[in-house]
Amino acid sequence: QFQVQESGPRLVKPSETLSLTCSVSGGSIANSSYYWAWIRQPPGKGLEWIGSIFYSGSAYYSASLKSRITISIDTSKNQFSLKLNSVTAADTAVYYCAPYTMVRGVSKFDPWGQGTLVTVSS
Amino acid sequence: SSELTQDPAVSVALGQTVRITCQGDSLRNYYASWYQQKPGQAPVLVIYGQNNRPSKIPDRFSGSSSGNTASLTITGAQAEDEAAYYCNSRDSYNNLEVFGGGTKLTVL
């Protein structure tokens, strides 16, 4: 069973780049049965999928955020990362990472990290 | 792109049965997964696929699906089930993931 933990700056200035890392334990991030995902939740609002990456580096992103996102993976460190550029106050959210699988038409994110609140403010 | 629609709020009397629904075109092609989120906590997977429960989830939680609607049923709701519940599936239009807006469950 994997465990995941988000880390990174809690405060980012408008127009700058938000950078977060997800550390994976309990198994190899190079496990071919899994993708690795970022999801966010603005305060008081619902969940929004940001994007997912495979150990090979193949990634796919939310259509609404695609122009501003880069997700990368470092198999040597068992970590994957999120960069979101040109942030605004609307990007203030709790950011979660999670392992993701899609098998026979069923997708699931499990387990989730505890989440990290990132605030965009000057 | 496809959307998943959930009722914003549902209530149930303690010990009674409640069904939380999720509607969307993608559910004709993909199963839903369901997540429980209590205030200040990360979401937890409670149901995935046709009707699969992770080992730590009580058997009062069950799932079903018909046409474009997926349902999460709690049989004999407990006070600790009060939470927000989110559905998720793959969007069949663009093969990206999508979440429903969430349903806040109140146990009376």
Coordinates of C-alpha atoms in Angstrom, one line a residue:
Chain A
Q1 CA 0.0 0.0 0.0
F2 CA 1.4 3.3 -1.1
Q3 CA 1.6 6.4 1.1
V4 CA 2.0 9.9 -0.4
Q5 CA 3.0 13.2 1.1
E6 CA 2.9 16.6 -0.5
S7 CA 5.5 19.3 0.2
G8 CA 6.3 22.7 -1.0
P9 CA 5.9 26.5 -0.4
R10 CA 2.6 27.4 1.3
L11 CA 2.6 31.0 0.0
V12 CA 3.1 32.0 -3.7
K13 CA 3.0 35.5 -5.1
P14 CA 0.6 36.3 -8.0
S15 CA 2.1 35.7 -11.4
E16 CA 4.8 33.4 -10.0
T17 CA 5.1 29.6 -10.2
L18 CA 3.6 27.2 -7.7
S19 CA 5.8 24.2 -7.2
L20 CA 4.9 21.1 -5.2
T21 CA 6.4 17.7 -4.8
C22 CA 4.8 14.4 -3.9
S23 CA 6.9 11.8 -2.1
V24 CA 5.9 8.2 -2.5
S25 CA 6.6 5.5 0.0
G26 CA 5.5 1.9 0.4
G27 CA 6.4 0.9 -3.2
S28 CA 8.1 2.0 -6.4
I29 CA 6.7 4.9 -8.3
A30 CA 7.8 3.0 -11.4
N31 CA 5.1 0.4 -10.8
S32 CA 3.5 0.1 -14.2
S33 CA 0.0 -0.4 -12.7
Y34 CA -0.2 3.1 -11.5
Y35 CA -0.4 6.7 -12.7
W36 CA 0.4 9.5 -10.2
A37 CA -2.1 12.4 -9.9
W38 CA -2.6 15.9 -8.6
I39 CA -6.0 17.1 -7.5
R40 CA -6.9 20.4 -5.9
Q41 CA -9.7 21.9 -3.8
P42 CA -10.3 25.6 -3.4
P43 CA -11.5 26.6 0.0
G44 CA -15.1 25.6 0.5
K45 CA -15.4 24.2 -3.0
G46 CA -15.2 20.8 -4.7
L47 CA -12.4 18.6 -6.1
E48 CA -10.7 19.4 -9.4
W49 CA -8.4 16.9 -11.1
I50 CA -5.2 18.7 -12.3
G51 CA -3.3 16.0 -14.1
S52 CA -1.6 12.6 -14.0
I53 CA 1.7 11.1 -15.0
F54 CA 3.1 7.7 -15.7
Y55 CA 6.6 6.5 -14.6
S56 CA 7.7 6.8 -18.3
G57 CA 7.0 10.5 -18.1
S58 CA 3.8 10.4 -20.2
A59 CA 1.4 13.0 -18.7
Y60 CA -2.0 14.3 -19.4
Y61 CA -3.6 17.4 -18.0
S62 CA -6.8 19.1 -17.3
A63 CA -8.0 21.0 -20.3
S64 CA -8.6 24.1 -18.3
L65 CA -5.2 24.2 -16.8
K66 CA -3.1 22.6 -19.6
S67 CA -1.4 25.8 -20.7
R68 CA 0.0 26.5 -17.3
I69 CA 0.9 23.0 -15.9
T70 CA 3.9 20.8 -16.0
I71 CA 3.9 17.5 -14.1
S72 CA 7.2 15.6 -13.9
I73 CA 8.5 12.4 -12.3
D74 CA 11.8 11.4 -10.8
T75 CA 11.9 7.6 -10.4
S76 CA 15.3 7.8 -8.6
K77 CA 13.8 9.8 -5.8
N78 CA 10.3 8.1 -5.9
Q79 CA 8.8 11.6 -6.3
F80 CA 6.6 13.5 -8.8
S81 CA 6.1 17.2 -9.0
L82 CA 3.7 19.8 -10.1
K83 CA 4.5 23.2 -11.5
L84 CA 1.7 25.7 -12.1
N85 CA 2.8 29.0 -13.6
S86 CA 1.2 32.5 -13.7
V87 CA -0.8 31.8 -10.6
T88 CA -3.7 34.1 -9.4
A89 CA -5.8 34.1 -6.3
A90 CA -8.1 31.6 -8.0
D91 CA -5.3 29.0 -7.7
T92 CA -5.5 29.2 -3.9
A93 CA -6.4 25.7 -2.9
V94 CA -5.5 22.5 -1.0
Y95 CA -3.4 20.5 -3.4
Y96 CA -3.5 16.7 -3.0
C97 CA -1.5 14.0 -4.7
A98 CA -2.6 10.3 -5.0
P99 CA -1.8 7.1 -6.9
Y100 CA -4.3 6.5 -9.7
T101 CA -5.4 3.4 -11.5
M102 CA -7.7 2.8 -14.4
V103 CA -8.6 -0.9 -14.8
R104 CA -11.6 -2.2 -16.9
G105 CA -13.4 1.1 -16.9
V106 CA -12.8 1.9 -13.3
S107 CA -10.6 4.8 -12.2
K108 CA -9.7 5.4 -8.6
F109 CA -7.4 7.7 -6.6
D110 CA -6.3 5.8 -3.5
P111 CA -4.9 6.7 -1.0
W112 CA -4.7 10.5 -0.9
G113 CA -2.0 12.6 0.7
Q114 CA -3.0 14.8 3.6
G115 CA -3.0 17.8 1.3
T116 CA -1.2 21.1 1.4
L117 CA -2.9 24.5 1.4
V118 CA -1.2 26.8 -1.1
T119 CA -2.2 30.5 -0.8
V120 CA -1.6 32.9 -3.7
S121 CA -1.1 36.4 -2.2
S122 CA 1.3 39.2 -2.4
Chain B
S1 CA -16.3 17.7 -22.1
S2 CA -18.7 15.7 -19.9
E3 CA -19.8 16.8 -16.4
L4 CA -20.9 14.8 -13.4
T5 CA -23.9 16.3 -11.6
Q6 CA -24.6 15.7 -7.9
D7 CA -27.3 17.1 -5.6
P8 CA -25.5 19.7 -3.4
A9 CA -27.1 18.5 -0.1
V10 CA -28.9 15.4 1.2
S11 CA -30.1 14.5 4.7
V12 CA -31.0 11.2 6.3
A13 CA -32.3 10.2 9.7
L14 CA -29.9 8.2 11.9
G15 CA -30.1 4.5 11.0
Q16 CA -32.1 5.1 7.8
T17 CA -31.0 4.5 4.2
V18 CA -29.8 7.2 1.9
R19 CA -28.9 7.2 -1.8
I20 CA -26.5 9.8 -3.3
T21 CA -26.6 10.1 -7.0
C22 CA -24.2 11.2 -9.7
Q23 CA -25.3 11.8 -13.3
G24 CA -23.3 12.2 -16.5
D25 CA -22.9 10.9 -20.0
S26 CA -19.5 9.4 -19.2
L27 CA -21.2 7.0 -16.8
R28 CA -22.6 5.1 -19.7
N29 CA -19.0 4.1 -20.6
Y30 CA -17.1 4.3 -17.3
Y31 CA -17.9 3.3 -13.7
A32 CA -17.9 5.9 -11.0
S33 CA -15.8 5.9 -7.9
W34 CA -16.9 7.6 -4.7
Y35 CA -15.0 9.5 -2.1
Q36 CA -15.9 10.6 1.4
Q37 CA -14.5 13.8 2.8
K38 CA -14.9 15.0 6.3
P39 CA -14.1 18.6 7.3
G40 CA -10.4 19.3 7.4
Q41 CA -9.5 15.8 6.0
A42 CA -8.4 14.4 2.7
P43 CA -10.9 12.4 0.7
V44 CA -11.1 8.7 1.2
L45 CA -12.2 6.1 -1.4
V46 CA -15.3 4.3 -0.3
I47 CA -16.6 2.7 -3.5
Y48 CA -15.2 2.0 -6.9
G49 CA -16.4 0.2 -9.9
Q50 CA -19.6 -1.8 -10.0
N51 CA -19.7 -2.2 -6.3
N52 CA -16.3 -2.6 -4.7
R53 CA -15.3 -1.5 -1.3
P54 CA -11.8 -1.0 0.1
S55 CA -11.2 -3.3 3.0
K56 CA -11.5 -0.7 5.7
I57 CA -14.9 0.7 4.5
P58 CA -18.0 -0.6 6.3
D59 CA -20.3 -2.8 4.4
R60 CA -23.2 -0.4 4.8
F61 CA -21.7 1.5 1.9
S62 CA -22.6 0.1 -1.6
G63 CA -22.6 1.3 -5.1
S64 CA -24.7 0.8 -8.2
S65 CA -25.1 2.1 -11.7
S66 CA -27.8 2.4 -14.4
G67 CA -27.5 4.2 -17.7
N68 CA -26.0 7.6 -17.0
T69 CA -26.5 7.5 -13.2
A70 CA -24.3 6.1 -10.5
S71 CA -25.5 5.8 -6.9
L72 CA -23.9 5.5 -3.6
T73 CA -26.1 3.9 -0.9
I74 CA -25.6 4.0 2.8
T75 CA -27.8 1.5 4.5
G76 CA -28.3 2.4 8.2
A77 CA -26.5 5.7 8.2
Q78 CA -24.4 6.5 11.2
A79 CA -23.4 9.9 12.7
E80 CA -19.9 9.4 11.5
D81 CA -21.1 9.2 7.9
E82 CA -21.9 12.9 7.9
A83 CA -19.5 14.2 5.3
A84 CA -19.2 15.4 1.7
Y85 CA -19.3 12.7 -1.0
Y86 CA -17.8 13.1 -4.4
C87 CA -18.1 10.9 -7.5
N88 CA -15.4 10.6 -10.1
S89 CA -15.1 8.9 -13.5
R90 CA -13.2 9.3 -16.7
D91 CA -14.7 11.7 -19.2
S92 CA -15.5 9.7 -22.3
Y93 CA -15.2 12.7 -24.5
N94 CA -11.6 13.5 -23.8
N95 CA -10.4 10.6 -21.6
L96 CA -9.6 13.0 -18.8
E97 CA -10.7 12.6 -15.2
V98 CA -13.7 14.5 -13.8
F99 CA -15.2 14.9 -10.4
G100 CA -18.8 15.7 -9.5
G101 CA -19.5 18.8 -7.5
G102 CA -20.1 16.9 -4.3
T103 CA -23.0 16.1 -2.0
K104 CA -23.0 17.3 1.6
L105 CA -24.7 14.5 3.7
T106 CA -26.3 15.5 7.0
V107 CA -27.3 12.7 9.4
L108 CA -30.2 13.9 11.6

